[in-house]
PDB file of C-alpha atoms and ligand atoms in Angstrom:
ATOM      1  CA  UNK A 129     119.969  83.181 191.750  1.00  0.00           C
ATOM      2  CA  UNK A 130     120.277  86.030 194.214  1.00  0.00           C
ATOM      3  CA  UNK A 131     123.514  86.727 195.973  1.00  0.00           C
ATOM      4  CA  UNK A 132     122.851  85.533 199.533  1.00  0.00           C
ATOM      5  CA  UNK A 133     124.585  86.369 202.803  1.00  0.00           C
ATOM      6  CA  UNK A 134     126.272  82.949 202.636  1.00  0.00           C
ATOM      7  CA  UNK A 135     127.631  83.790 199.164  1.00  0.00           C
ATOM      8  CA  UNK A 136     129.103  86.951 200.671  1.00  0.00           C
ATOM      9  CA  UNK A 137     130.478  84.988 203.634  1.00  0.00           C
ATOM     10  CA  UNK A 138     132.181  82.548 201.216  1.00  0.00           C
ATOM     11  CA  UNK A 139     133.781  85.429 199.303  1.00  0.00           C
ATOM     12  CA  UNK A 140     135.049  87.031 202.511  1.00  0.00           C
ATOM     13  CA  UNK A 141     136.500  83.720 203.713  1.00  0.00           C
ATOM     14  CA  UNK A 142     138.128  83.141 200.325  1.00  0.00           C
ATOM     15  CA  UNK A 143     139.961  86.456 200.802  1.00  0.00           C
ATOM     16  CA  UNK A 144     141.624  84.987 203.899  1.00  0.00           C
ATOM     17  CA  UNK A 145     142.887  81.955 201.955  1.00  0.00           C
ATOM     18  CA  UNK A 146     144.022  84.211 199.107  1.00  0.00           C
ATOM     19  CA  UNK A 147     145.930  86.334 201.637  1.00  0.00           C
ATOM     20  CA  UNK A 148     148.126  83.315 202.350  1.00  0.00           C
ATOM     21  CA  UNK A 149     146.672  82.541 205.768  1.00  0.00           C
ATOM     22  CA  UNK A 150     147.375  79.060 207.086  1.00  0.00           C
ATOM     23  CA  UNK A 151     145.088  79.491 210.070  1.00  0.00           C
ATOM     24  CA  UNK A 152     141.565  80.785 209.673  1.00  0.00           C
ATOM     25  CA  UNK A 153     138.957  80.976 212.412  1.00  0.00           C
ATOM     26  CA  UNK A 154     135.366  81.402 211.274  1.00  0.00           C
ATOM     27  CA  UNK A 155     132.607  82.073 213.785  1.00  0.00           C
ATOM     28  CA  UNK A 156     128.980  82.189 212.681  1.00  0.00           C
ATOM     29  CA  UNK A 157     126.348  83.097 215.210  1.00  0.00           C
ATOM     30  CA  UNK A 158     122.697  82.996 214.306  1.00  0.00           C
ATOM     31  CA  UNK A 159     119.637  84.012 216.283  1.00  0.00           C
ATOM     32  CA  UNK A 160     116.059  84.681 215.240  1.00  0.00           C
ATOM     33  CA  UNK A 161     116.973  88.339 214.774  1.00  0.00           C
ATOM     34  CA  UNK A 162     120.546  88.499 213.565  1.00  0.00           C
ATOM     35  CA  UNK A 163     123.443  86.683 211.976  1.00  0.00           C
ATOM     36  CA  UNK A 164     127.028  87.574 212.815  1.00  0.00           C
ATOM     37  CA  UNK A 165     130.143  86.354 211.037  1.00  0.00           C
ATOM     38  CA  UNK A 166     133.714  86.813 212.242  1.00  0.00           C
ATOM     39  CA  UNK A 167     136.693  85.661 210.163  1.00  0.00           C
ATOM     40  CA  UNK A 168     140.113  85.875 211.763  1.00  0.00           C
ATOM     41  CA  UNK A 169     143.125  85.022 209.607  1.00  0.00           C
ATOM     42  CA  UNK A 170     146.914  85.118 209.948  1.00  0.00           C
ATOM     43  CA  UNK A 171     147.499  86.123 206.331  1.00  0.00           C
ATOM     44  CA  UNK A 172     149.519  89.014 204.965  1.00  0.00           C
ATOM     45  CA  UNK A 173     147.106  91.684 206.162  1.00  0.00           C
ATOM     46  CA  UNK A 174     146.593  95.172 204.745  1.00  0.00           C
ATOM     47  CA  UNK A 175     148.312  98.485 205.348  1.00  0.00           C
ATOM     48  CA  UNK A 176     145.992 101.429 206.124  1.00  0.00           C
ATOM     49  CA  UNK A 177     146.292 102.532 202.452  1.00  0.00           C
ATOM     50  CA  UNK A 178     145.505  99.042 201.166  1.00  0.00           C
ATOM     51  CA  UNK A 179     142.554  98.802 203.518  1.00  0.00           C
ATOM     52  CA  UNK A 180     141.224 102.147 202.294  1.00  0.00           C
ATOM     53  CA  UNK A 181     141.530 100.962 198.690  1.00  0.00           C
ATOM     54  CA  UNK A 182     140.011  97.580 199.415  1.00  0.00           C
ATOM     55  CA  UNK A 183     136.896  99.124 200.912  1.00  0.00           C
ATOM     56  CA  UNK A 184     136.456 101.496 197.955  1.00  0.00           C
ATOM     57  CA  UNK A 185     133.784  99.988 195.679  1.00  0.00           C
ATOM     58  CA  UNK A 186     135.547 101.211 192.539  1.00  0.00           C
ATOM     59  CA  UNK A 187     138.919  99.650 193.240  1.00  0.00           C
ATOM     60  CA  UNK A 188     140.275  96.123 192.804  1.00  0.00           C
ATOM     61  CA  UNK A 189     143.906  95.003 192.617  1.00  0.00           C
ATOM     62  CA  UNK A 190     143.421  93.931 188.996  1.00  0.00           C
ATOM     63  CA  UNK A 191     145.624  90.883 189.581  1.00  0.00           C
ATOM     64  CA  UNK A 192     143.361  88.260 191.125  1.00  0.00           C
ATOM     65  CA  UNK A 193     140.486  88.869 188.736  1.00  0.00           C
ATOM     66  CA  UNK A 194     141.947  90.475 185.602  1.00  0.00           C
ATOM     67  CA  UNK A 195     139.299  92.352 183.684  1.00  0.00           C
ATOM     68  CA  UNK A 196     137.021  92.888 186.635  1.00  0.00           C
ATOM     69  CA  UNK A 197     136.639  96.584 187.336  1.00  0.00           C
ATOM     70  CA  UNK A 198     135.139  96.491 190.824  1.00  0.00           C
ATOM     71  CA  UNK A 199     135.805  94.499 193.980  1.00  0.00           C
ATOM     72  CA  UNK A 200     133.008  92.276 195.169  1.00  0.00           C
ATOM     73  CA  UNK A 201     133.637  91.029 198.683  1.00  0.00           C
ATOM     74  CA  UNK A 202     134.416  93.995 200.891  1.00  0.00           C
ATOM     75  CA  UNK A 203     132.474  96.697 198.990  1.00  0.00           C
ATOM     76  CA  UNK A 204     129.442  94.428 198.903  1.00  0.00           C
ATOM     77  CA  UNK A 205     129.751  93.731 202.619  1.00  0.00           C
ATOM     78  CA  UNK A 206     129.906  97.432 203.417  1.00  0.00           C
ATOM     79  CA  UNK A 207     127.153  98.509 201.065  1.00  0.00           C
ATOM     80  CA  UNK A 208     124.801  95.734 202.161  1.00  0.00           C
ATOM     81  CA  UNK A 209     125.444  96.201 205.877  1.00  0.00           C
ATOM     82  CA  UNK A 210     125.042  99.967 205.697  1.00  0.00           C
ATOM     83  CA  UNK A 211     121.823  99.860 203.690  1.00  0.00           C
ATOM     84  CA  UNK A 212     120.120  97.264 205.906  1.00  0.00           C
ATOM     85  CA  UNK A 213     120.886  98.409 209.451  1.00  0.00           C
ATOM     86  CA  UNK A 214     123.721  95.908 209.802  1.00  0.00           C
ATOM     87  CA  UNK A 215     127.300  96.594 210.803  1.00  0.00           C
ATOM     88  CA  UNK A 216     130.828  95.709 209.719  1.00  0.00           C
ATOM     89  CA  UNK A 217     134.362  96.015 210.992  1.00  0.00           C
ATOM     90  CA  UNK A 218     137.787  95.235 209.559  1.00  0.00           C
ATOM     91  CA  UNK A 219     140.969  95.149 211.589  1.00  0.00           C
ATOM     92  CA  UNK A 220     144.163  94.428 209.735  1.00  0.00           C
ATOM     93  CA  UNK A 221     147.888  94.553 210.360  1.00  0.00           C
ATOM     94  CA  UNK A 222     150.351  94.581 207.507  1.00  0.00           C
ATOM     95  CA  UNK A 223     153.237  93.341 209.632  1.00  0.00           C
ATOM     96  CA  UNK A 224     153.780  90.256 211.730  1.00  0.00           C
ATOM     97  CA  UNK A 225     151.283  87.435 211.792  1.00  0.00           C
ATOM     98  CA  UNK A 226     148.245  89.229 213.189  1.00  0.00           C
ATOM     99  CA  UNK A 227     146.549  89.248 209.797  1.00  0.00           C
ATOM    100  CA  UNK A 228     142.986  90.398 209.353  1.00  0.00           C
ATOM    101  CA  UNK A 229     139.745  90.136 211.261  1.00  0.00           C
ATOM    102  CA  UNK A 230     136.531  90.857 209.393  1.00  0.00           C
ATOM    103  CA  UNK A 231     133.228  91.078 211.241  1.00  0.00           C
ATOM    104  CA  UNK A 232     129.801  91.356 209.661  1.00  0.00           C
ATOM    105  CA  UNK A 233     126.474  91.569 211.424  1.00  0.00           C
ATOM    106  CA  UNK A 234     123.104  91.557 209.672  1.00  0.00           C
ATOM    107  CA  UNK A 235     119.640  92.338 210.935  1.00  0.00           C
ATOM    108  CA  UNK A 236     117.407  89.462 209.818  1.00  0.00           C
ATOM    109  CA  UNK A 237     114.296  91.488 210.585  1.00  0.00           C
ATOM    110  CA  UNK A 238     115.153  94.170 208.022  1.00  0.00           C
ATOM    111  CA  UNK A 239     113.290  93.409 204.792  1.00  0.00           C
ATOM    112  CA  UNK A 240     116.218  94.674 202.699  1.00  0.00           C
ATOM    113  CA  UNK A 241     118.681  92.177 204.214  1.00  0.00           C
ATOM    114  CA  UNK A 242     119.487  89.491 201.611  1.00  0.00           C
ATOM    115  CA  UNK A 243     118.361  85.934 202.439  1.00  0.00           C
ATOM    116  CA  UNK A 244     120.792  83.953 204.600  1.00  0.00           C
ATOM    117  CA  UNK A 245     121.146  81.247 201.951  1.00  0.00           C
ATOM    118  CA  UNK A 246     122.811  77.873 202.365  1.00  0.00           C
ATOM    119  CA  UNK A 247     124.816  77.749 205.615  1.00  0.00           C
ATOM    120  CA  UNK A 248     125.863  74.110 205.144  1.00  0.00           C
ATOM    121  CA  UNK A 249     126.995  74.914 201.593  1.00  0.00           C
ATOM    122  CA  UNK A 250     128.989  77.873 202.924  1.00  0.00           C
ATOM    123  CA  UNK A 251     130.877  75.589 205.328  1.00  0.00           C
ATOM    124  CA  UNK A 252     131.484  72.996 202.606  1.00  0.00           C
ATOM    125  CA  UNK A 253     132.693  75.667 200.190  1.00  0.00           C
ATOM    126  CA  UNK A 254     135.228  77.278 202.524  1.00  0.00           C
ATOM    127  CA  UNK A 255     136.580  73.955 203.815  1.00  0.00           C
ATOM    128  CA  UNK A 256     137.384  72.838 200.279  1.00  0.00           C
ATOM    129  CA  UNK A 257     139.331  75.791 198.878  1.00  0.00           C
ATOM    130  CA  UNK A 258     142.595  74.620 197.374  1.00  0.00           C
ATOM    131  CA  UNK A 259     145.603  74.982 199.602  1.00  0.00           C
ATOM    132  CA  UNK A 260     147.030  73.907 202.909  1.00  0.00           C
ATOM    133  CA  UNK A 261     145.370  75.726 205.780  1.00  0.00           C
ATOM    134  CA  UNK A 262     143.759  74.942 209.073  1.00  0.00           C
ATOM    135  CA  UNK A 263     140.228  76.221 209.460  1.00  0.00           C
ATOM    136  CA  UNK A 264     138.152  76.171 212.581  1.00  0.00           C
ATOM    137  CA  UNK A 265     134.474  76.920 212.184  1.00  0.00           C
ATOM    138  CA  UNK A 266     132.371  77.607 215.252  1.00  0.00           C
ATOM    139  CA  UNK A 267     128.658  77.703 214.527  1.00  0.00           C
ATOM    140  CA  UNK A 268     126.413  78.827 217.334  1.00  0.00           C
ATOM    141  CA  UNK A 269     122.730  79.381 217.183  1.00  0.00           C
ATOM    142  CA  UNK A 270     119.957  80.386 219.470  1.00  0.00           C
ATOM    143  CA  UNK A 271     116.409  79.611 218.589  1.00  0.00           C
ATOM    144  CA  UNK A 272     113.360  79.585 220.818  1.00  0.00           C
ATOM    145  CA  UNK A 273     115.539  79.983 223.913  1.00  0.00           C
ATOM    146  CA  UNK A 274     117.662  76.925 223.063  1.00  0.00           C
ATOM    147  CA  UNK A 275     121.384  77.414 222.558  1.00  0.00           C
ATOM    148  CA  UNK A 276     123.307  75.245 220.191  1.00  0.00           C
ATOM    149  CA  UNK A 277     126.957  75.106 219.156  1.00  0.00           C
ATOM    150  CA  UNK A 278     129.229  73.035 216.907  1.00  0.00           C
ATOM    151  CA  UNK A 279     132.937  73.246 216.161  1.00  0.00           C
ATOM    152  CA  UNK A 280     134.294  71.951 212.859  1.00  0.00           C
ATOM    153  CA  UNK A 281     138.039  71.577 212.239  1.00  0.00           C
ATOM    154  CA  UNK A 282     139.343  71.121 208.710  1.00  0.00           C
ATOM    155  CA  UNK A 283     142.360  69.042 209.842  1.00  0.00           C
ATOM    156  CA  UNK A 284     140.117  66.608 211.717  1.00  0.00           C
ATOM    157  CA  UNK A 285     137.846  66.149 208.698  1.00  0.00           C
ATOM    158  CA  UNK A 286     140.844  65.552 206.420  1.00  0.00           C
ATOM    159  CA  UNK A 287     142.273  63.015 208.882  1.00  0.00           C
ATOM    160  CA  UNK A 288     138.931  61.244 209.206  1.00  0.00           C
ATOM    161  CA  UNK A 289     138.813  60.856 205.415  1.00  0.00           C
ATOM    162  CA  UNK A 290     142.428  59.689 205.234  1.00  0.00           C
ATOM    163  CA  UNK A 291     143.418  62.883 203.405  1.00  0.00           C
ATOM    164  CA  UNK A 292     145.716  64.307 206.066  1.00  0.00           C
ATOM    165  CA  UNK A 293     148.712  63.848 203.777  1.00  0.00           C
ATOM    166  CA  UNK A 294     147.048  65.366 200.704  1.00  0.00           C
ATOM    167  CA  UNK A 295     146.136  68.437 202.766  1.00  0.00           C
ATOM    168  CA  UNK A 296     142.949  69.135 200.850  1.00  0.00           C
ATOM    169  CA  UNK A 297     139.737  67.540 199.634  1.00  0.00           C
ATOM    170  CA  UNK A 298     140.725  66.106 196.289  1.00  0.00           C
ATOM    171  CA  UNK A 299     138.321  63.540 194.896  1.00  0.00           C
ATOM    172  CA  UNK A 300     134.581  63.520 194.320  1.00  0.00           C
ATOM    173  CA  UNK A 301     134.086  60.698 196.820  1.00  0.00           C
ATOM    174  CA  UNK A 302     135.518  62.596 199.766  1.00  0.00           C
ATOM    175  CA  UNK A 303     133.691  65.771 198.734  1.00  0.00           C
ATOM    176  CA  UNK A 304     130.422  63.833 198.814  1.00  0.00           C
ATOM    177  CA  UNK A 305     131.250  62.363 202.228  1.00  0.00           C
ATOM    178  CA  UNK A 306     132.122  65.814 203.550  1.00  0.00           C
ATOM    179  CA  UNK A 307     128.822  67.152 202.231  1.00  0.00           C
ATOM    180  CA  UNK A 308     126.840  64.387 203.891  1.00  0.00           C
ATOM    181  CA  UNK A 309     128.669  64.815 207.177  1.00  0.00           C
ATOM    182  CA  UNK A 310     128.009  68.566 207.274  1.00  0.00           C
ATOM    183  CA  UNK A 311     124.373  68.063 206.360  1.00  0.00           C
ATOM    184  CA  UNK A 312     123.854  65.551 209.163  1.00  0.00           C
ATOM    185  CA  UNK A 313     125.587  67.895 211.587  1.00  0.00           C
ATOM    186  CA  UNK A 314     123.416  70.849 210.613  1.00  0.00           C
ATOM    187  CA  UNK A 315     120.186  68.867 210.277  1.00  0.00           C
ATOM    188  CA  UNK A 316     119.704  69.071 214.014  1.00  0.00           C
ATOM    189  CA  UNK A 317     119.396  72.833 213.754  1.00  0.00           C
ATOM    190  CA  UNK A 318     117.859  73.304 210.323  1.00  0.00           C
ATOM    191  CA  UNK A 319     116.128  69.936 209.890  1.00  0.00           C
TER     192      UNK A 319
HETATM  193  N1  ADP B 250     141.530  88.870 204.701  1.00  0.00           N
HETATM  194  C1  ADP B 250     142.277  89.643 203.912  1.00  0.00           C
HETATM  195  N2  ADP B 250     143.629  89.722 204.082  1.00  0.00           N
HETATM  196  C2  ADP B 250     144.401  90.504 203.283  1.00  0.00           C
HETATM  197  N3  ADP B 250     143.910  91.267 202.286  1.00  0.00           N
HETATM  198  C3  ADP B 250     142.579  91.241 202.066  1.00  0.00           C
HETATM  199  C4  ADP B 250     141.695  90.439 202.859  1.00  0.00           C
HETATM  200  N4  ADP B 250     140.427  90.641 202.420  1.00  0.00           N
HETATM  201  C5  ADP B 250     140.532  91.509 201.400  1.00  0.00           C
HETATM  202  N5  ADP B 250     141.812  91.865 201.173  1.00  0.00           N
HETATM  203  C6  ADP B 250     142.315  92.798 200.139  1.00  0.00           C
HETATM  204  O1  ADP B 250     141.226  93.568 199.723  1.00  0.00           O
HETATM  205  C7  ADP B 250     141.053  93.430 198.305  1.00  0.00           C
HETATM  206  C8  ADP B 250     139.581  93.504 197.989  1.00  0.00           C
HETATM  207  O2  ADP B 250     138.902  92.310 198.391  1.00  0.00           O
HETATM  208  P1  ADP B 250     137.524  91.963 197.714  1.00  0.00           P
HETATM  209  O3  ADP B 250     136.586  93.079 197.937  1.00  0.00           O
HETATM  210  O4  ADP B 250     137.095  90.619 198.155  1.00  0.00           O
HETATM  211  O5  ADP B 250     137.856  91.949 196.153  1.00  0.00           O
HETATM  212  P2  ADP B 250     138.785  90.921 195.337  1.00  0.00           P
HETATM  213  O6  ADP B 250     139.021  89.723 196.235  1.00  0.00           O
HETATM  214  O7  ADP B 250     137.972  90.580 194.157  1.00  0.00           O
HETATM  215  O8  ADP B 250     140.061  91.671 195.022  1.00  0.00           O
HETATM  216  C9  ADP B 250     141.715  92.114 197.967  1.00  0.00           C
HETATM  217  O9  ADP B 250     142.157  92.097 196.631  1.00  0.00           O
HETATM  218  C10 ADP B 250     142.880  92.076 198.938  1.00  0.00           C
HETATM  219  O10 ADP B 250     143.960  92.830 198.434  1.00  0.00           O
HETATM  220 MG1   MG B 251     137.562  88.689 197.287  1.00  0.00          MG
END
């Protein structure tokens, strides 16, 4: 399997959860020509030094993934965007609750851009990370002149499945229901 843009998007969103954010806003915007992802979190953020290290392909904190010698998420974002005519931006504050905003934009017409991959799977993956956090996903798309937009809220999905108390998707049954719901939602656009 190739590493797709959606695999990258999952890794970048996981960083927000790992940074202790309890509110994460994901916006994915797709057109025939480009795909743009913005992730805004209220996690612990990065100091300028930490940000410089985190974007260095030969550095990783050595704590989260002991034994791994290189970071995957941010270096891969930067390298892929820069080699395919895409763009990236990271804004982060180490203090307060501003957290981090990561933006990635890819040119779908560039033959070196990785395939988009499984958008529905990306949503399912990031909604089901362990932990208590609110996540709002806004998916907007424009195809053949038609605009299309959906908002997905993690808390609403958990409530609908009677998992509001548990705070996360625990059992196989609710995971399957979540998967089917997301597929039906996205079928309109991809179906
Ligand atoms: N959203 C974020 N908030 C705070 N720190 C972050 C965020 N994203 C990345 N980082 C920091 O940048 C480092 C590098 O991230 P990444 O490239 O995904 O590699 P890894 O997660 O394997 O360490 C992380 O270990 C973390 O310290
Ligand atoms: Mg990571």
